[in-house]
mmCIF file of C-alpha atoms and ligand atoms in Angstrom:
data_model
loop_
_atom_site.group_PDB
_atom_site.id
_atom_site.type_symbol
_atom_site.label_atom_id
_atom_site.label_comp_id
_atom_site.label_asym_id
_atom_site.label_seq_id
_atom_site.Cartn_x
_atom_site.Cartn_y
_atom_site.Cartn_z
ATOM 1 C CA MET E 873 45.123 -52.235 -18.964
ATOM 2 C CA TRP E 874 42.240 -51.325 -22.150
ATOM 3 C CA TYR E 875 39.169 -53.227 -20.709
ATOM 4 C CA SER E 876 37.887 -50.994 -17.560
ATOM 5 C CA ASP E 877 34.506 -49.724 -15.996
ATOM 6 C CA LYS E 878 36.167 -46.645 -14.207
ATOM 7 C CA ALA E 879 36.317 -43.545 -15.851
ATOM 8 C CA PRO E 880 39.678 -41.906 -16.259
ATOM 9 C CA VAL E 881 40.909 -38.951 -13.935
ATOM 10 C CA ILE E 882 40.954 -35.524 -15.753
ATOM 11 C CA GLU E 883 43.609 -33.131 -15.790
ATOM 12 C CA LYS E 884 44.708 -29.727 -17.210
ATOM 13 C CA LYS E 885 48.491 -29.813 -17.565
ATOM 14 C CA TYR E 886 50.629 -26.912 -19.488
ATOM 15 C CA SER E 887 52.519 -27.625 -23.016
ATOM 16 C CA LYS E 888 55.898 -25.801 -23.825
ATOM 17 C CA SER E 889 54.875 -26.545 -27.670
ATOM 18 C CA ILE E 890 51.811 -27.597 -29.549
ATOM 19 C CA LEU E 891 52.643 -28.454 -33.088
ATOM 20 C CA ARG E 892 54.784 -31.225 -33.691
ATOM 21 C CA TYR E 893 55.710 -32.641 -37.484
ATOM 22 C CA PHE E 894 54.732 -36.489 -37.480
ATOM 23 C CA LYS E 895 55.773 -38.831 -40.790
ATOM 24 C CA VAL E 896 54.295 -41.777 -41.654
ATOM 25 C CA GLY E 897 55.999 -44.032 -44.258
ATOM 26 C CA THR E 898 56.898 -40.404 -47.166
ATOM 27 C CA HIS E 899 53.883 -38.579 -45.915
ATOM 28 C CA LEU E 900 55.716 -35.167 -44.331
ATOM 29 C CA GLY E 901 52.193 -33.383 -41.155
ATOM 30 C CA LEU E 902 51.714 -31.194 -38.992
ATOM 31 C CA THR E 903 49.914 -32.078 -36.043
ATOM 32 C CA ILE E 904 47.841 -30.485 -33.017
ATOM 33 C CA ASN E 905 47.581 -33.109 -29.974
ATOM 34 C CA PRO E 906 45.495 -30.730 -27.610
ATOM 35 C CA TYR E 907 45.009 -34.181 -25.357
ATOM 36 C CA GLN E 908 47.221 -36.819 -23.381
ATOM 37 C CA GLY E 909 46.134 -40.439 -23.167
ATOM 38 C CA CYS E 910 42.020 -41.027 -24.585
ATOM 39 C CA HIS E 911 38.833 -42.184 -23.005
ATOM 40 C CA HIS E 912 38.067 -44.377 -26.349
ATOM 41 C CA ARG E 913 40.231 -47.146 -24.229
ATOM 42 C CA CYS E 914 40.568 -48.577 -27.476
ATOM 43 C CA GLY E 915 42.623 -52.581 -27.571
ATOM 44 C CA TYR E 916 44.524 -51.527 -30.384
ATOM 45 C CA CYS E 917 45.471 -48.094 -30.243
ATOM 46 C CA TYR E 918 49.337 -47.626 -31.149
ATOM 47 C CA ALA E 919 49.495 -44.301 -29.108
ATOM 48 C CA THR E 920 49.852 -45.848 -25.951
ATOM 49 C CA TYR E 921 53.515 -46.452 -25.245
ATOM 50 C CA LYS E 922 55.671 -47.766 -22.914
ATOM 51 C CA TRP E 923 56.333 -43.891 -21.474
ATOM 52 C CA SER E 924 52.773 -43.200 -21.164
ATOM 53 C CA PRO E 925 50.851 -46.085 -18.922
ATOM 54 C CA ASP E 926 48.125 -44.263 -17.628
ATOM 55 C CA PHE E 927 47.265 -43.744 -21.415
ATOM 56 C CA TYR E 928 43.605 -44.806 -20.425
ATOM 57 C CA ASP E 929 42.993 -43.495 -17.180
ATOM 58 C CA LYS E 930 44.367 -40.323 -16.447
ATOM 59 C CA ILE E 931 43.807 -37.734 -19.581
ATOM 60 C CA TYR E 932 45.211 -34.259 -19.543
ATOM 61 C CA GLY E 933 43.920 -31.620 -21.308
ATOM 62 C CA LYS E 934 46.394 -29.361 -22.920
ATOM 63 C CA ILE E 935 45.187 -26.172 -21.081
ATOM 64 C CA ASN E 936 47.242 -23.581 -22.449
ATOM 65 C CA ALA E 937 47.326 -25.126 -25.658
ATOM 66 C CA PRO E 938 45.077 -22.796 -27.904
ATOM 67 C CA GLU E 939 47.234 -19.542 -26.668
ATOM 68 C CA ILE E 940 50.928 -21.756 -27.173
ATOM 69 C CA LEU E 941 49.673 -22.509 -31.016
ATOM 70 C CA GLU E 942 48.637 -18.634 -31.090
ATOM 71 C CA SER E 943 52.303 -17.743 -30.782
ATOM 72 C CA GLU E 944 54.047 -20.801 -32.544
ATOM 73 C CA LEU E 945 52.247 -19.925 -35.750
ATOM 74 C CA ASN E 946 53.188 -15.910 -34.496
ATOM 75 C CA ARG E 947 56.632 -17.426 -35.005
ATOM 76 C CA TRP E 948 56.384 -19.514 -38.614
ATOM 77 C CA ASN E 949 59.105 -18.264 -40.442
ATOM 78 C CA LYS E 950 58.375 -19.905 -43.361
ATOM 79 C CA ASN E 951 55.540 -18.213 -45.846
ATOM 80 C CA LEU E 952 53.702 -21.976 -46.297
ATOM 81 C CA ILE E 953 52.544 -23.878 -43.345
ATOM 82 C CA LEU E 954 51.593 -27.681 -43.854
ATOM 83 C CA PRO E 955 47.648 -28.666 -43.577
ATOM 84 C CA VAL E 956 47.483 -29.422 -39.489
ATOM 85 C CA MET E 957 46.199 -32.419 -38.336
ATOM 86 C CA ILE E 958 44.075 -33.152 -35.472
ATOM 87 C CA SER E 959 45.064 -35.574 -33.679
ATOM 88 C CA SER E 960 47.878 -38.194 -34.062
ATOM 89 C CA ALA E 961 47.652 -39.386 -30.968
ATOM 90 C CA THR E 962 44.439 -39.016 -29.220
ATOM 91 C CA ASP E 963 41.021 -38.067 -30.330
ATOM 92 C CA ALA E 964 40.777 -34.533 -29.244
ATOM 93 C CA TYR E 965 36.858 -34.878 -29.283
ATOM 94 C CA GLN E 966 36.468 -37.415 -26.488
ATOM 95 C CA TYR E 967 34.726 -37.418 -23.077
ATOM 96 C CA ALA E 968 37.344 -34.185 -21.489
ATOM 97 C CA GLU E 969 36.631 -31.828 -24.525
ATOM 98 C CA ALA E 970 32.780 -30.901 -23.284
ATOM 99 C CA LYS E 971 35.039 -29.574 -19.988
ATOM 100 C CA PHE E 972 37.630 -27.869 -21.189
ATOM 101 C CA GLY E 973 36.483 -27.306 -25.135
ATOM 102 C CA ILE E 974 40.472 -27.216 -26.669
ATOM 103 C CA THR E 975 39.614 -28.284 -29.355
ATOM 104 C CA LYS E 976 37.200 -25.696 -29.952
ATOM 105 C CA ARG E 977 39.636 -23.308 -29.108
ATOM 106 C CA CYS E 978 42.525 -24.767 -31.350
ATOM 107 C CA ILE E 979 40.236 -24.949 -34.247
ATOM 108 C CA GLN E 980 39.623 -21.123 -34.246
ATOM 109 C CA ILE E 981 42.635 -19.828 -33.964
ATOM 110 C CA LEU E 982 43.751 -22.277 -37.475
ATOM 111 C CA GLN E 983 40.924 -20.501 -39.045
ATOM 112 C CA GLN E 984 42.589 -17.066 -37.842
ATOM 113 C CA TYR E 985 44.550 -18.119 -39.896
ATOM 114 C CA GLN E 986 43.185 -19.544 -42.311
ATOM 115 C CA ILE E 987 45.308 -22.689 -42.040
ATOM 116 C CA PRO E 988 43.940 -25.496 -43.786
ATOM 117 C CA PHE E 989 42.943 -28.995 -41.194
ATOM 118 C CA TYR E 990 41.556 -31.847 -40.524
ATOM 119 C CA VAL E 991 40.116 -34.209 -38.189
ATOM 120 C CA PHE E 992 40.251 -37.488 -37.207
ATOM 121 C CA THR E 993 37.843 -39.084 -34.829
ATOM 122 C CA LYS E 994 35.004 -41.270 -33.753
ATOM 123 C CA SER E 995 32.765 -39.683 -31.329
ATOM 124 C CA THR E 996 29.903 -38.429 -31.520
ATOM 125 C CA LEU E 997 30.239 -34.148 -29.487
ATOM 126 C CA ILE E 998 32.049 -33.784 -32.758
ATOM 127 C CA ALA E 999 28.677 -31.956 -33.911
ATOM 128 C CA ARG E 1000 28.915 -29.262 -31.541
ATOM 129 C CA ASP E 1001 31.864 -27.618 -33.519
ATOM 130 C CA LEU E 1002 29.532 -28.916 -36.501
ATOM 131 C CA ASP E 1003 28.895 -24.830 -37.310
ATOM 132 C CA LEU E 1004 32.862 -23.863 -37.524
ATOM 133 C CA PHE E 1005 33.371 -27.168 -40.149
ATOM 134 C CA ARG E 1006 30.686 -25.379 -42.450
ATOM 135 C CA ASN E 1007 31.969 -22.159 -42.283
ATOM 136 C CA TYR E 1008 35.077 -23.449 -43.247
ATOM 137 C CA SER E 1009 34.591 -26.435 -45.358
ATOM 138 C CA ASP E 1010 36.532 -25.681 -48.669
ATOM 139 C CA ASN E 1011 40.103 -25.832 -45.698
ATOM 140 C CA CYS E 1012 39.131 -28.126 -44.022
ATOM 141 C CA PHE E 1013 38.033 -32.366 -43.830
ATOM 142 C CA ILE E 1014 36.781 -35.081 -41.467
ATOM 143 C CA VAL E 1015 38.068 -38.804 -41.684
ATOM 144 C CA TRP E 1016 36.239 -41.159 -39.216
ATOM 145 C CA SER E 1017 37.524 -44.558 -38.045
ATOM 146 C CA ILE E 1018 34.842 -46.839 -37.600
ATOM 147 C CA THR E 1019 36.224 -50.429 -36.855
ATOM 148 C CA THR E 1020 32.495 -52.164 -36.903
ATOM 149 C CA THR E 1021 28.807 -52.108 -37.057
ATOM 150 C CA ASP E 1022 29.081 -54.929 -34.389
ATOM 151 C CA GLU E 1023 28.249 -53.534 -31.565
ATOM 152 C CA LYS E 1024 29.318 -56.777 -29.256
ATOM 153 C CA ILE E 1025 32.771 -56.342 -30.681
ATOM 154 C CA ARG E 1026 32.848 -52.797 -30.376
ATOM 155 C CA ARG E 1027 32.211 -53.230 -26.507
ATOM 156 C CA VAL E 1028 35.501 -55.112 -26.328
ATOM 157 C CA LEU E 1029 37.394 -52.760 -29.219
ATOM 158 C CA GLU E 1030 36.776 -50.132 -27.687
ATOM 159 C CA PRO E 1031 34.385 -49.478 -25.095
ATOM 160 C CA GLY E 1032 34.728 -46.398 -24.690
ATOM 161 C CA THR E 1033 33.201 -44.719 -27.782
ATOM 162 C CA PRO E 1034 29.809 -44.301 -28.474
ATOM 163 C CA PRO E 1035 28.135 -46.489 -30.587
ATOM 164 C CA THR E 1036 28.686 -47.058 -34.268
ATOM 165 C CA THR E 1037 25.419 -45.933 -34.793
ATOM 166 C CA ARG E 1038 25.496 -42.954 -32.940
ATOM 167 C CA ILE E 1039 28.128 -42.165 -35.393
ATOM 168 C CA PHE E 1040 26.827 -42.779 -38.689
ATOM 169 C CA ASP E 1041 24.323 -40.572 -37.297
ATOM 170 C CA THR E 1042 27.008 -37.782 -36.705
ATOM 171 C CA ILE E 1043 28.774 -38.375 -39.946
ATOM 172 C CA LYS E 1044 25.680 -37.663 -41.765
ATOM 173 C CA LYS E 1045 24.768 -34.616 -39.947
ATOM 174 C CA PHE E 1046 28.181 -33.644 -41.388
ATOM 175 C CA VAL E 1047 27.752 -35.071 -44.679
ATOM 176 C CA ASP E 1048 24.614 -33.599 -44.956
ATOM 177 C CA CYS E 1049 26.500 -30.379 -44.452
ATOM 178 C CA GLY E 1050 28.894 -30.124 -47.629
ATOM 179 C CA ILE E 1051 31.690 -30.830 -45.250
ATOM 180 C CA LYS E 1052 34.104 -32.927 -46.814
ATOM 181 C CA CYS E 1053 34.449 -36.767 -44.794
ATOM 182 C CA CYS E 1054 35.975 -40.169 -45.147
ATOM 183 C CA VAL E 1055 34.575 -43.669 -43.374
ATOM 184 C CA ASN E 1056 38.500 -44.899 -42.603
ATOM 185 C CA ILE E 1057 38.241 -48.878 -41.467
ATOM 186 C CA ASP E 1058 41.337 -49.518 -39.248
ATOM 187 C CA PRO E 1059 42.862 -50.799 -38.073
ATOM 188 C CA ILE E 1060 41.367 -54.031 -39.721
ATOM 189 C CA ILE E 1061 41.752 -56.936 -37.150
ATOM 190 C CA PRO E 1062 42.176 -60.561 -38.292
ATOM 191 C CA PHE E 1063 39.921 -62.739 -37.410
ATOM 192 C CA ILE E 1064 38.123 -60.524 -35.713
ATOM 193 C CA THR E 1065 36.399 -57.686 -38.479
ATOM 194 C CA ASP E 1066 39.356 -58.948 -41.859
ATOM 195 C CA ASN E 1067 35.471 -61.151 -43.067
ATOM 196 C CA GLU E 1068 33.791 -59.700 -46.489
ATOM 197 C CA GLU E 1069 30.548 -59.347 -44.960
ATOM 198 C CA HIS E 1070 32.204 -57.336 -41.645
ATOM 199 C CA ILE E 1071 33.213 -55.710 -44.070
ATOM 200 C CA GLU E 1072 30.648 -54.706 -46.427
ATOM 201 C CA SER E 1073 28.858 -53.250 -43.303
ATOM 202 C CA ILE E 1074 30.682 -51.019 -42.495
ATOM 203 C CA VAL E 1075 31.128 -50.516 -46.570
ATOM 204 C CA ASP E 1076 26.769 -50.346 -46.772
ATOM 205 C CA ARG E 1077 26.346 -47.830 -44.433
ATOM 206 C CA CYS E 1078 28.788 -45.059 -45.811
ATOM 207 C CA GLN E 1079 27.064 -46.221 -49.012
ATOM 208 C CA GLN E 1080 23.377 -44.969 -48.047
ATOM 209 C CA LEU E 1081 24.899 -41.504 -46.058
ATOM 210 C CA GLY E 1082 26.064 -40.377 -48.962
ATOM 211 C CA LEU E 1083 29.768 -40.543 -48.453
ATOM 212 C CA LYS E 1084 31.935 -40.813 -51.635
ATOM 213 C CA ARG E 1085 35.802 -42.103 -49.209
ATOM 214 C CA ILE E 1086 36.587 -45.035 -47.756
ATOM 215 C CA CYS E 1087 39.950 -46.249 -46.646
ATOM 216 C CA GLY E 1088 41.039 -49.110 -44.603
ATOM 217 C CA SER E 1089 44.652 -50.940 -43.400
ATOM 218 C CA VAL E 1090 45.542 -53.606 -41.468
ATOM 219 C CA LEU E 1091 46.516 -53.632 -37.802
ATOM 220 C CA ARG E 1092 50.077 -53.827 -36.768
ATOM 221 C CA LEU E 1093 51.454 -54.723 -34.070
ATOM 222 C CA ARG E 1094 53.702 -53.670 -31.347
ATOM 223 C CA HIS E 1095 55.059 -55.708 -28.450
ATOM 224 C CA ASP E 1096 52.531 -53.878 -25.829
ATOM 225 C CA ILE E 1097 49.351 -54.023 -28.452
ATOM 226 C CA TRP E 1098 49.747 -57.303 -28.826
ATOM 227 C CA ILE E 1099 49.632 -57.870 -25.074
ATOM 228 C CA ARG E 1100 46.216 -56.447 -25.491
ATOM 229 C CA ILE E 1101 45.775 -58.379 -28.925
ATOM 230 C CA VAL E 1102 46.100 -61.649 -26.905
ATOM 231 C CA GLU E 1103 43.525 -60.845 -24.348
ATOM 232 C CA ILE E 1104 41.097 -59.831 -27.330
ATOM 233 C CA LEU E 1105 41.439 -63.390 -28.953
ATOM 234 C CA GLU E 1106 40.774 -64.718 -25.420
ATOM 235 C CA LEU E 1107 37.468 -62.959 -24.854
ATOM 236 C CA PHE E 1108 36.453 -64.057 -28.203
ATOM 237 C CA GLY E 1109 37.318 -67.031 -27.891
ATOM 238 C CA ILE E 1110 39.469 -67.428 -30.095
ATOM 239 C CA SER E 1111 42.937 -67.446 -28.811
ATOM 240 C CA TRP E 1112 43.709 -70.737 -31.101
ATOM 241 C CA ALA E 1113 44.229 -67.398 -33.824
ATOM 242 C CA THR E 1114 47.748 -66.486 -31.868
ATOM 243 C CA LYS E 1115 49.199 -69.124 -33.303
ATOM 244 C CA GLU E 1116 48.205 -67.511 -37.117
ATOM 245 C CA TYR E 1117 49.275 -64.218 -35.914
ATOM 246 C CA GLU E 1118 52.631 -65.992 -35.568
ATOM 247 C CA ARG E 1119 52.129 -66.309 -39.510
ATOM 248 C CA ILE E 1120 51.119 -63.315 -40.835
ATOM 249 C CA TYR E 1121 53.161 -61.627 -38.741
ATOM 250 C CA GLY E 1122 56.037 -63.184 -39.209
ATOM 251 C CA PHE E 1123 56.725 -63.161 -35.184
ATOM 252 C CA GLN E 1124 57.872 -66.903 -32.702
ATOM 253 C CA GLU E 1125 55.892 -65.588 -28.703
ATOM 254 C CA PRO E 1126 57.605 -64.457 -26.879
ATOM 255 C CA PHE E 1127 56.591 -60.909 -28.564
ATOM 256 C CA LEU E 1128 59.836 -58.960 -27.715
ATOM 257 C CA HIS E 1129 59.244 -55.642 -31.166
ATOM 258 C CA GLU E 1130 59.176 -52.745 -29.728
ATOM 259 C CA ASN E 1131 58.719 -51.296 -33.684
ATOM 260 C CA SER E 1132 55.075 -51.774 -35.688
ATOM 261 C CA LEU E 1133 55.209 -54.782 -36.849
ATOM 262 C CA SER E 1134 53.514 -55.130 -40.794
ATOM 263 C CA ALA E 1135 50.396 -58.334 -41.922
ATOM 264 C CA ASN E 1136 52.862 -59.441 -45.057
ATOM 265 C CA THR E 1137 52.301 -58.840 -48.127
ATOM 266 C CA THR E 1138 49.499 -61.787 -49.094
ATOM 267 C CA TYR E 1139 47.365 -61.141 -45.952
ATOM 268 C CA THR E 1140 47.309 -57.280 -46.649
ATOM 269 C CA ASP E 1141 47.010 -57.603 -50.173
ATOM 270 C CA ASN E 1142 43.943 -59.656 -49.977
ATOM 271 C CA VAL E 1143 42.441 -57.801 -47.397
ATOM 272 C CA VAL E 1144 43.334 -54.171 -48.346
ATOM 273 C CA ASN E 1145 42.546 -55.552 -52.709
ATOM 274 C CA ASN E 1146 39.089 -57.199 -50.885
ATOM 275 C CA LEU E 1147 37.985 -53.961 -49.297
ATOM 276 C CA LYS E 1148 39.044 -50.842 -52.621
ATOM 277 C CA ALA E 1149 36.860 -54.197 -54.832
ATOM 278 C CA VAL E 1150 33.590 -53.721 -52.162
ATOM 279 C CA ILE E 1151 34.433 -49.845 -52.701
ATOM 280 C CA SER E 1152 34.631 -49.376 -56.320
ATOM 281 C CA LYS E 1153 31.217 -51.287 -57.028
ATOM 282 C CA LYS E 1154 29.573 -48.620 -55.057
ATOM 283 C CA ASN E 1155 31.636 -45.936 -56.567
ATOM 284 C CA ILE E 1156 33.056 -44.816 -53.683
ATOM 285 C CA ALA E 1157 36.754 -43.533 -53.824
ATOM 286 C CA PHE E 1158 39.441 -45.382 -51.414
ATOM 287 C CA GLY E 1159 41.653 -43.335 -49.075
ATOM 288 C CA PHE E 1160 42.292 -39.181 -48.859
ATOM 289 C CA ASN E 1161 44.807 -38.266 -50.757
ATOM 290 C CA GLU E 1162 42.657 -36.385 -52.955
ATOM 291 C CA LEU E 1163 40.922 -34.383 -50.069
ATOM 292 C CA LEU E 1164 44.510 -33.071 -48.690
ATOM 293 C CA GLN E 1165 45.312 -31.732 -51.936
ATOM 294 C CA GLN E 1166 42.128 -30.140 -52.614
ATOM 295 C CA ILE E 1167 42.945 -28.276 -48.962
ATOM 296 C CA THR E 1168 46.399 -27.998 -49.735
ATOM 297 C CA ASN E 1169 46.082 -26.505 -52.909
ATOM 298 C CA SER E 1170 43.193 -23.563 -50.978
ATOM 299 C CA ARG E 1171 45.982 -22.436 -48.764
ATOM 300 C CA GLN E 1172 48.450 -21.739 -51.990
ATOM 301 C CA SER E 1173 45.999 -18.131 -52.150
ATOM 302 C CA TYR E 1174 47.480 -17.528 -49.239
ATOM 303 C CA ALA E 1175 51.373 -18.103 -49.451
ATOM 304 C CA ILE E 1176 52.105 -15.065 -47.468
ATOM 305 C CA SER E 1177 53.679 -13.992 -43.645
ATOM 306 C CA LEU E 1178 51.142 -15.867 -40.823
ATOM 307 C CA LYS E 1179 51.020 -12.883 -39.672
ATOM 308 C CA GLN E 1180 49.379 -11.066 -41.690
ATOM 309 C CA ARG E 1181 47.558 -14.359 -42.894
ATOM 310 C CA LYS E 1182 44.923 -13.295 -39.873
ATOM 311 C CA LEU E 1183 41.395 -13.034 -40.932
ATOM 312 C CA SER E 1184 40.941 -10.111 -38.440
ATOM 313 C CA GLU E 1185 43.316 -7.798 -40.674
ATOM 314 C CA PHE E 1186 41.718 -8.932 -43.602
ATOM 315 C CA VAL E 1187 38.309 -8.323 -42.282
HETATM 316 S S1 SF4 M 829 40.819 -43.123 -30.215
HETATM 317 FE FE1 SF4 M 829 43.116 -43.052 -30.767
HETATM 318 S S2 SF4 M 829 44.507 -42.259 -29.300
HETATM 319 FE FE2 SF4 M 829 42.054 -42.895 -29.056
HETATM 320 S S3 SF4 M 829 42.047 -45.127 -28.094
HETATM 321 FE FE3 SF4 M 829 41.110 -44.748 -30.038
HETATM 322 S S4 SF4 M 829 43.161 -45.308 -31.495
HETATM 323 FE FE4 SF4 M 829 44.153 -44.569 -29.358
#
């Protein structure tokens, strides 16, 4: 159950490996997940698989992740390495990070080895490490995930996240320091956050902060996500929308898909094109591929053995 007032249990665990490949469409990347489980309790979360039933209630800090990361980098047997995404299946700056500091230590290791990285987060705790990012701003960027500026909606959709106004305040600190940032309006949820006013209110705030990049995509459904979305639609008093979801996603109850199901092209194009039109009027670019390209290029000068790249060997 994503909605609960109880704080999760936080425990340590030891991992055997930390650097993992991931693939989204044709994009191949590397990721590290310093935590397992997530305190932010987003009802739409894609990381809640059936093999992690206590995803929201039990957070494991991979306490040996920095040491494992360093040893994996030392054993890396190629000259080049892909930029590292932090994280693909948890928020690396959730509350447990205040207790363990694992993400910070992993970032310090990546910086020691001059490896570019990018962080996906909806946390304000990341401001603790502002100096780390500022001193590495050519080789990193932050993607802030924001779904709504409406507090009533946020409290239901993602009850463990900080209020969006506080996230925007944090983004401002990063933008003001010249750290590359993008806001990711993801997921855009049919009948809850997909209307034009809703999208515009996020874009307007981004423009006020001086953000130059926004991206976004429509919710994908899977069996377990659908169960939560049905409850969310009920909580918002729009249960009738379940029939519209059947039409937009092309399924019939019972919804049993174990793999992600996308909304139909007509709906998706409509929503995404609307977002693109809104941001282009404000001179904001869509997507963060350019940022990825910038940090990927920045590492080419370090195309030598990783063992030799360790910064301490250069200073
Ligand atoms: S912050 Fe990300 S990983 Fe955490 S619950 Fe929300 S969507 Fe899932």
